[in-house]
PDB file of C-alpha atoms in Angstrom:
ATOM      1  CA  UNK Q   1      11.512  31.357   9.465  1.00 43.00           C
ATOM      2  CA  UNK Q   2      11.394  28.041  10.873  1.00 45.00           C
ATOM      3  CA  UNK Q   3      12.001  29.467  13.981  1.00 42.00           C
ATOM      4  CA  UNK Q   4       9.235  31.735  13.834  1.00 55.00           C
ATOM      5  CA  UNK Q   5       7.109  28.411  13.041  1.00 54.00           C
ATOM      6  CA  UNK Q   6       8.302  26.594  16.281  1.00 60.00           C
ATOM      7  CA  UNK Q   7       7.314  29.877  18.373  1.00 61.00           C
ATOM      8  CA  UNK Q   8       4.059  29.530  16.900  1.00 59.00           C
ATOM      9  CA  UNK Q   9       3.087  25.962  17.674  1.00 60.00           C
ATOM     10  CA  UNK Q  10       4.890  26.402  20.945  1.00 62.00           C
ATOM     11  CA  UNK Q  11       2.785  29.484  21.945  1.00 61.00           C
ATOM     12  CA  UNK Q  12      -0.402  28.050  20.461  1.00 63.00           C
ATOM     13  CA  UNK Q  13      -3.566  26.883  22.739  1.00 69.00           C
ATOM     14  CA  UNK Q  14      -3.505  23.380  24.231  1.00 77.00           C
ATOM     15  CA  UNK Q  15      -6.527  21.944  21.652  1.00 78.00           C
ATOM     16  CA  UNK Q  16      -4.264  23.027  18.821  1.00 77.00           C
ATOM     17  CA  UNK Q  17      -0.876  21.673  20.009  1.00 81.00           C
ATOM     18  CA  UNK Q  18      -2.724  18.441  20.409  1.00 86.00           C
ATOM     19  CA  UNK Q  19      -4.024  18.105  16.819  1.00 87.00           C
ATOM     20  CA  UNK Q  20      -0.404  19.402  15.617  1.00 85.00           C
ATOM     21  CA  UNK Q  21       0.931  16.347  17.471  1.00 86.00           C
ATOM     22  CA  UNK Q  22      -1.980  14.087  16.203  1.00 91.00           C
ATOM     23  CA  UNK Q  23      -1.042  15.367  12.161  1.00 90.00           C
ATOM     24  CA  UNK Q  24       2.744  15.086  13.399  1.00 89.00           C
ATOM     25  CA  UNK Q  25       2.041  11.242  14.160  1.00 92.00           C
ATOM     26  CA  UNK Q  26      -0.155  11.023  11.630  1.00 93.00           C
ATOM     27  CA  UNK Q  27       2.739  12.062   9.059  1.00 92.00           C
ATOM     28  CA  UNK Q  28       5.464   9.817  10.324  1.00 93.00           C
ATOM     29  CA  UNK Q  29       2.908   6.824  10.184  1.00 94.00           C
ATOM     30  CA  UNK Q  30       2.073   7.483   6.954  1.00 94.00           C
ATOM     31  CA  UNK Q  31       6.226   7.852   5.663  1.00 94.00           C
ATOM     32  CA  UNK Q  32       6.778   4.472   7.283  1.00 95.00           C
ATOM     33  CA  UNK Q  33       3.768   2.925   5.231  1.00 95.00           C
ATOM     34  CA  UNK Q  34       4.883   4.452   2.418  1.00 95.00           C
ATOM     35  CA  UNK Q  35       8.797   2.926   2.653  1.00 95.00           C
ATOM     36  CA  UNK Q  36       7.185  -0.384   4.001  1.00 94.00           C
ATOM     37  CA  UNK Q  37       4.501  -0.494   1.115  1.00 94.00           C
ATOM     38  CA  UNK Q  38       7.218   0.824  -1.664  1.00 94.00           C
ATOM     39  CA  UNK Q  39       9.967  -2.095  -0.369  1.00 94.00           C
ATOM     40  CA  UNK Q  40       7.118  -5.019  -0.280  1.00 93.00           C
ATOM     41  CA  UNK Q  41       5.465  -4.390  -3.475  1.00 94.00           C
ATOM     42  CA  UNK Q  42       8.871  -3.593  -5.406  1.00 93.00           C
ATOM     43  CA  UNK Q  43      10.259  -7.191  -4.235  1.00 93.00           C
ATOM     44  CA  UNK Q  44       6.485  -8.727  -5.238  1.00 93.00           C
ATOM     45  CA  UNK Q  45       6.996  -7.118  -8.215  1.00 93.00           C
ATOM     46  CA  UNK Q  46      10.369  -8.032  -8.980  1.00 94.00           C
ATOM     47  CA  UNK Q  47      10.018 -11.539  -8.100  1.00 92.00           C
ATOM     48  CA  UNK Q  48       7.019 -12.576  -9.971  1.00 92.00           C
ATOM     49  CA  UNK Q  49       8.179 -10.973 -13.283  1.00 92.00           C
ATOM     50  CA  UNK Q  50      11.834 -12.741 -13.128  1.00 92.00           C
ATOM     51  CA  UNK Q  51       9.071 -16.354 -12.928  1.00 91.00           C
ATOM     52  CA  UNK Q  52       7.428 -15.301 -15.445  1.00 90.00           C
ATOM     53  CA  UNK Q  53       9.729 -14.174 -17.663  1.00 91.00           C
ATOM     54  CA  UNK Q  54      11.917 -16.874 -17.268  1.00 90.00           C
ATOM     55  CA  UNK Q  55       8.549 -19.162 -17.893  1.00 88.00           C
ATOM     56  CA  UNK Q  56       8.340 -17.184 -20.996  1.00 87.00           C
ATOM     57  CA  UNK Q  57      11.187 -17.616 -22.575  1.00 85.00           C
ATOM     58  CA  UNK Q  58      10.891 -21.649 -22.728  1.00 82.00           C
ATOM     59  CA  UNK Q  59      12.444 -22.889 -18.565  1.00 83.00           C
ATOM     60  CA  UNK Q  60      11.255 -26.199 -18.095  1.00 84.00           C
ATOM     61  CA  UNK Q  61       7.885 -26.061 -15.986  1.00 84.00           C
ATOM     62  CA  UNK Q  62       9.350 -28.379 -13.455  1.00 85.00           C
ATOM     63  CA  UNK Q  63      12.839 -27.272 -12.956  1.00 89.00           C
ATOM     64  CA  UNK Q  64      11.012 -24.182 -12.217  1.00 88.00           C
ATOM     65  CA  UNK Q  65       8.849 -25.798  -9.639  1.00 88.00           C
ATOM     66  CA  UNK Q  66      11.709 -27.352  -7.896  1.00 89.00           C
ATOM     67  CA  UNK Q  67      13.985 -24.699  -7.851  1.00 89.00           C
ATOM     68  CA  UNK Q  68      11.097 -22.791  -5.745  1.00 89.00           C
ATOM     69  CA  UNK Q  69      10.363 -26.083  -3.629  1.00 88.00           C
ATOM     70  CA  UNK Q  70      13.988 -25.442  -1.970  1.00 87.00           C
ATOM     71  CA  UNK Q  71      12.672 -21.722  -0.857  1.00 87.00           C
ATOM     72  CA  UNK Q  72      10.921 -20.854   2.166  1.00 87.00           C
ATOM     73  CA  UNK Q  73       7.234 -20.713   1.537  1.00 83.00           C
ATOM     74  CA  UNK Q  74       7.262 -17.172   3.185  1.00 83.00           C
ATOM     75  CA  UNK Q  75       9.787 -15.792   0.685  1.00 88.00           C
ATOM     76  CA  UNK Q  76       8.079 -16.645  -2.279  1.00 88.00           C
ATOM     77  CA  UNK Q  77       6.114 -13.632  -4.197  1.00 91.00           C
ATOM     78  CA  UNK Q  78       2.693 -13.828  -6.240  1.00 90.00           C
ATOM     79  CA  UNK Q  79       3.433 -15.725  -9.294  1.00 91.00           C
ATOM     80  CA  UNK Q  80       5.976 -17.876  -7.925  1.00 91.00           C
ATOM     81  CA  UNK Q  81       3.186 -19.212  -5.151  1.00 92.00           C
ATOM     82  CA  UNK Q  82       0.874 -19.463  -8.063  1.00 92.00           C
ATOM     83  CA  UNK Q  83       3.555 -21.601 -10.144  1.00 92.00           C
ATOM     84  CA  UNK Q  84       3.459 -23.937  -7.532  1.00 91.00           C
ATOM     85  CA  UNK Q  85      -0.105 -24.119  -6.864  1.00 89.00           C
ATOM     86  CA  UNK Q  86      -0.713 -25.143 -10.879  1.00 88.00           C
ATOM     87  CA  UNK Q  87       1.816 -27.730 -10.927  1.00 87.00           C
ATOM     88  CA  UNK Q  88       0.919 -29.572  -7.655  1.00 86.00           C
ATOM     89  CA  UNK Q  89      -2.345 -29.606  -8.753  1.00 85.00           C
ATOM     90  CA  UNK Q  90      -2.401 -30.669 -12.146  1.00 82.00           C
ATOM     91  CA  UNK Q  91      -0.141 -33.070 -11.169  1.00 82.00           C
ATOM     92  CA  UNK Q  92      -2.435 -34.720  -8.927  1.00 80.00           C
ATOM     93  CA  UNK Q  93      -5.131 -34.463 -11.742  1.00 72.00           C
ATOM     94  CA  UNK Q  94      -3.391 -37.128 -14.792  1.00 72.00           C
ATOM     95  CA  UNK Q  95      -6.994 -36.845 -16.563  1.00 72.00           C
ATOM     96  CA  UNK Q  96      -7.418 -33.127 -15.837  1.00 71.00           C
ATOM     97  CA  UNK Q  97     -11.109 -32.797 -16.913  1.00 75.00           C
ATOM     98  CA  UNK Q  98     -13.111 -29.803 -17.412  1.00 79.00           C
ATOM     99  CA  UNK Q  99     -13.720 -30.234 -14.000  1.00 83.00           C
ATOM    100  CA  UNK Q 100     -10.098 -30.552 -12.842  1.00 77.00           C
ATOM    101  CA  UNK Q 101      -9.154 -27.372 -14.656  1.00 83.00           C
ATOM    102  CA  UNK Q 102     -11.829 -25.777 -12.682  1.00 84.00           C
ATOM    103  CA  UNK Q 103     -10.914 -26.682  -9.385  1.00 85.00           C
ATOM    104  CA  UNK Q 104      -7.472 -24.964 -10.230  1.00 87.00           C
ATOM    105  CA  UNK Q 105      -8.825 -21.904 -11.562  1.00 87.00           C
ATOM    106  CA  UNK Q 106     -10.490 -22.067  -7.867  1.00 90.00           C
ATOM    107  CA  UNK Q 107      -7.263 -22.321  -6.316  1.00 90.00           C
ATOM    108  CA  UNK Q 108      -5.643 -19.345  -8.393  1.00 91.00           C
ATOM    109  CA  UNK Q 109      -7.983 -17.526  -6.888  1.00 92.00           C
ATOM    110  CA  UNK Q 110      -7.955 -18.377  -3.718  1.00 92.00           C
ATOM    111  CA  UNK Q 111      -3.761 -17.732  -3.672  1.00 92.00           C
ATOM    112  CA  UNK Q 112      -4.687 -13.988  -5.820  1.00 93.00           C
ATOM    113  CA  UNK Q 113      -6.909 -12.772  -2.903  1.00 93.00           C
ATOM    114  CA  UNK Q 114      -4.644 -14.219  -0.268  1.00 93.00           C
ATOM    115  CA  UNK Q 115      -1.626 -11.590  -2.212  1.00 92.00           C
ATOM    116  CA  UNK Q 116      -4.188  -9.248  -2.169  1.00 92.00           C
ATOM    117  CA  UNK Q 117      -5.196  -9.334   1.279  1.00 92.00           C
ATOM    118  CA  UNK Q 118      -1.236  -9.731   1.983  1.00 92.00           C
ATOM    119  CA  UNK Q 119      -0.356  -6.884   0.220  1.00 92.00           C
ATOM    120  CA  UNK Q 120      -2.967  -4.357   0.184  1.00 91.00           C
ATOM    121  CA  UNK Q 121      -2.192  -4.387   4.523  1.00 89.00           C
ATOM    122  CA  UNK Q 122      -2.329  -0.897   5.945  1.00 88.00           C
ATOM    123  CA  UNK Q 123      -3.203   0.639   2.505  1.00 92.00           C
ATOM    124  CA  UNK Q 124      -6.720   1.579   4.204  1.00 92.00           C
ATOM    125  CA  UNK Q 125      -4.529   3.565   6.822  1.00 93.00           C
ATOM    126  CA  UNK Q 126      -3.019   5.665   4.583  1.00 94.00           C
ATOM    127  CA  UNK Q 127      -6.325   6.378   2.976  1.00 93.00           C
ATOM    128  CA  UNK Q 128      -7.679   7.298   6.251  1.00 94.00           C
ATOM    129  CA  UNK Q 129      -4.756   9.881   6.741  1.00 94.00           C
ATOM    130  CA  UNK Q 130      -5.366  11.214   3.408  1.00 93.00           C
ATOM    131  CA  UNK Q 131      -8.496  11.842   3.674  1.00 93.00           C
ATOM    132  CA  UNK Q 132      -8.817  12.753   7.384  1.00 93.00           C
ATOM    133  CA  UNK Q 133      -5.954  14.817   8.460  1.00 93.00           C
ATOM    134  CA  UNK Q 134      -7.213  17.989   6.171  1.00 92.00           C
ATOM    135  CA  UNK Q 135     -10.202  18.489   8.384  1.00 93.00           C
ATOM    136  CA  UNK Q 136      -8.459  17.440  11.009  1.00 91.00           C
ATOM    137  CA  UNK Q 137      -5.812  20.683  10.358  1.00 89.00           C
ATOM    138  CA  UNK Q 138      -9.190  22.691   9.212  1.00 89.00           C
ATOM    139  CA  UNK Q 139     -10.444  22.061  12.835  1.00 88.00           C
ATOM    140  CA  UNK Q 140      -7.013  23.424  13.971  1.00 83.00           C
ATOM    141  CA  UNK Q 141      -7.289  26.454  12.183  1.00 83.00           C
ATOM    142  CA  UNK Q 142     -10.951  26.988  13.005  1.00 85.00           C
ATOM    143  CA  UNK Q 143      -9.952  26.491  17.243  1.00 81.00           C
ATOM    144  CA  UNK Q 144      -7.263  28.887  15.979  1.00 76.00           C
ATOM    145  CA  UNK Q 145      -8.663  31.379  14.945  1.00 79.00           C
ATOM    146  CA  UNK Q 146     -11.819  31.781  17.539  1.00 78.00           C
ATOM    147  CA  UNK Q 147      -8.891  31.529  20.113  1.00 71.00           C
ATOM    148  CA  UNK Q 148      -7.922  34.580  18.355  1.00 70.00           C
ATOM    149  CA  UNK Q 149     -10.742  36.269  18.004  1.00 71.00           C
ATOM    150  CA  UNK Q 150     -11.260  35.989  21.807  1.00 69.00           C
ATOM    151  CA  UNK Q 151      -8.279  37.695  22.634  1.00 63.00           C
ATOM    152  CA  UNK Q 152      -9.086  40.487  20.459  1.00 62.00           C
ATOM    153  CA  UNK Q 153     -12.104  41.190  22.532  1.00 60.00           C
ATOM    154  CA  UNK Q 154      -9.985  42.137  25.145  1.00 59.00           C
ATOM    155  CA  UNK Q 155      -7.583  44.351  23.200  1.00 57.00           C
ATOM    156  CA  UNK Q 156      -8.163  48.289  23.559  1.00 53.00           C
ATOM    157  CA  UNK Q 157      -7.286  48.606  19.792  1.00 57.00           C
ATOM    158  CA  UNK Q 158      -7.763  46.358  16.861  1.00 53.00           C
ATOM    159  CA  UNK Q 159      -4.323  46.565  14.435  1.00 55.00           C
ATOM    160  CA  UNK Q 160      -2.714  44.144  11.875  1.00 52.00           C
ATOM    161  CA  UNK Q 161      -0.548  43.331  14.198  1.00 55.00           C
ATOM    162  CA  UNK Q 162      -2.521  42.253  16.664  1.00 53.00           C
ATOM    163  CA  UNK Q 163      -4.812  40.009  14.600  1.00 56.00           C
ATOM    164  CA  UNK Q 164      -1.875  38.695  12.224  1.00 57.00           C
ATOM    165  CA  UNK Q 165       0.162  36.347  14.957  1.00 58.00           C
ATOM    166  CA  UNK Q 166      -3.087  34.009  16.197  1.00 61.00           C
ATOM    167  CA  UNK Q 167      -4.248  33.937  12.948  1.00 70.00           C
ATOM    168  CA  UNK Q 168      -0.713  32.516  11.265  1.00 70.00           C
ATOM    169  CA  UNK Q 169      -0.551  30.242  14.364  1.00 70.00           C
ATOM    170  CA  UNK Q 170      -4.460  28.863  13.354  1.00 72.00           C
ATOM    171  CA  UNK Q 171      -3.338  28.246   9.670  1.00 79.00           C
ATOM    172  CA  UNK Q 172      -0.328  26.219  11.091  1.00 81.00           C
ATOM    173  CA  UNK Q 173      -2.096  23.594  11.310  1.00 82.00           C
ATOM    174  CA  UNK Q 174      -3.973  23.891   7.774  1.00 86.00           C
ATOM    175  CA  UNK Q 175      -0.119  23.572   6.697  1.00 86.00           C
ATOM    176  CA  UNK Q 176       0.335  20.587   8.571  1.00 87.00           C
ATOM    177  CA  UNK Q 177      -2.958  18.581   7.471  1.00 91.00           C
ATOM    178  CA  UNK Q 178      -2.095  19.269   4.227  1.00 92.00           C
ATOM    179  CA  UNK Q 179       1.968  17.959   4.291  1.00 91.00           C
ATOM    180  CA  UNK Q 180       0.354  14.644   6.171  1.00 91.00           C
ATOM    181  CA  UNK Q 181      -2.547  14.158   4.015  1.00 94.00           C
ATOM    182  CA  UNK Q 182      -0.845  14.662   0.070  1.00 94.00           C
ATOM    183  CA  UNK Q 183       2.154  11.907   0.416  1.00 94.00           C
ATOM    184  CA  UNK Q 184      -0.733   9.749   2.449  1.00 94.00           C
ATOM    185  CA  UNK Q 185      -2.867  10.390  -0.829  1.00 95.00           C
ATOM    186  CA  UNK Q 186      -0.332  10.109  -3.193  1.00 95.00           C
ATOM    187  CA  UNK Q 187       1.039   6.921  -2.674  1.00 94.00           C
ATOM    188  CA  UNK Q 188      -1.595   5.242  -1.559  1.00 95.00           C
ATOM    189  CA  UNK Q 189      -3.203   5.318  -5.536  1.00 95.00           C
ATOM    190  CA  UNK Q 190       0.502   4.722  -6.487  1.00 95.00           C
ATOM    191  CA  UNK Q 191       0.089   1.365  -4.597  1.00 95.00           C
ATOM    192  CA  UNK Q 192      -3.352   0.939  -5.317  1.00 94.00           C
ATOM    193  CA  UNK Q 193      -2.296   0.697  -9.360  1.00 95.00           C
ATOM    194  CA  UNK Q 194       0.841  -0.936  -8.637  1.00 95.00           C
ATOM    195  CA  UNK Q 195      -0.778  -3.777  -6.628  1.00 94.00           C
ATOM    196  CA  UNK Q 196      -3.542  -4.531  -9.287  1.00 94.00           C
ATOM    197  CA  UNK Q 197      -1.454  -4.112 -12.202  1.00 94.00           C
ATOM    198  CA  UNK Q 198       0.761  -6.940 -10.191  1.00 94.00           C
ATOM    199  CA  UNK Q 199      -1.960  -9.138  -9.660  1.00 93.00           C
ATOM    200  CA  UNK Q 200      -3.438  -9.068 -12.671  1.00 93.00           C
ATOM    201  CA  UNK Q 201      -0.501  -9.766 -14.421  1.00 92.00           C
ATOM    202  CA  UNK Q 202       0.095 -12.731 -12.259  1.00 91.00           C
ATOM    203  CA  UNK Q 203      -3.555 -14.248 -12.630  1.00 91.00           C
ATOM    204  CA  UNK Q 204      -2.724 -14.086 -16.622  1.00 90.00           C
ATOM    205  CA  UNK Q 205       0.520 -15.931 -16.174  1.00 90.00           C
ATOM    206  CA  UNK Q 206      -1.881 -18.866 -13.906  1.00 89.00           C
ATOM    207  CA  UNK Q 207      -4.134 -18.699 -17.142  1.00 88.00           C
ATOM    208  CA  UNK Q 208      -1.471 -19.534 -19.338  1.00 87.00           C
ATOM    209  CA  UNK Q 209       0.377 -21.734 -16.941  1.00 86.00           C
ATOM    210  CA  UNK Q 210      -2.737 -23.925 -17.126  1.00 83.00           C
ATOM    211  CA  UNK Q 211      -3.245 -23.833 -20.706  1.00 81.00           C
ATOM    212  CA  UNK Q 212      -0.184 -24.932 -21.571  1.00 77.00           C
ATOM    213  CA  UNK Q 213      -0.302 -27.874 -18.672  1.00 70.00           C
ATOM    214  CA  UNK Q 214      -3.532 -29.264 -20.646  1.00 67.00           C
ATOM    215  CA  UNK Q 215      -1.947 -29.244 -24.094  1.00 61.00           C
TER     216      UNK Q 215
END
């Protein structure tokens, strides 16, 4: 069977070997994304909840903040970035006014779309491939098929057989659209929850980070 397949592409017309390559690419792209995506928002994840949790359950505030001082900036997740962000400033704020509190909330929300930015990076890619690469396959099938159709005209008799091989070669690449566009589709709303459900938890944990600072 899967030999039959690589006949097909291979004996297909130039126009639809070149969108089978284009869905090909298209496909391993959107597999690397995925891993990539999967591996950065699983550590995000995992880091921010083991601050917060551990903020829960009664750490000292500044212990915390030091033990993430001796990190590198660049390996520190959502919540642990906003950890630091509260302390430093309240800290510079003794009277912490109204005022004060506000220009922290400010902050917090500069560092949440900064994550955001940071890890919703290529996301619009795979939304592009998920929504693109079935038309891209229906325009395979549709080249396909005329292709077909063409040759026909020069065939003394019209049979099954005659109709049935350019026809499976055309919806080839409706196959191939569709195996590039559903992972593409699927995780990108997988990530798409995962991400907001991650930064919403962490702009919660700055809210109560900073209302327990003012106390």
């Amino acid at each position: 069977m899967d030999l039959e397949i690589l006949e097909l592409v291979v004996s297909a017309s130039l126009p639809v070997q070149i969108i089978l390559v284009i869905l090909i690419i298209a496909s391993v792209l959107s597999w690397v994304l995925i891993f990539e995506k999967f591996f950065t928002l699983s550590k995000s994840t995992r880091q921010s909840h083991e601050i917060e949790d551990l903020f829960w359950e009664g750490e000292d505030l500044e212990k915390l903040y030091i033990a993430l001082k001796e990190r590198d900036i660049h390996d520190l997740e959502t919540s642990e970035l906003i950890l630091i962000t509260v302390y430093e400033e309240l800290k510079k704020k003794p009277s912490r006014t109204e005022k004060d509190i506000e220009s922290v909330e400010r902050l917090v929300r500069v560092v949440i779309n900064r994550e955001e930015e940071r890890l919703s990076k290529n996301l619009s890619l795979l939304a592009t491939i998920s929504s693109s690469a079935p038309y891209i396959g229906l325009l395979g099938t549709v080249i396909g098929i005329i292709n077909a159709f063409r040759g026909l005209s020069t065939t003394a008799q019209l049979t099954l057989s005659s109709v049935a091989p350019g026809i499976s070669e055309a919806l080839v690449a409706t196959a191939v659209g569709l195996l590039a566009a559903i992972p593409a589709l699927i995780g990108y709303n997988q990530f798409m929850r995962k991400m907001e459900n991650l930064l919403n938890g962490s702009l919660a944990f700055a809210e109560e980070l900073i209302a327990k600072s003012i106390k």
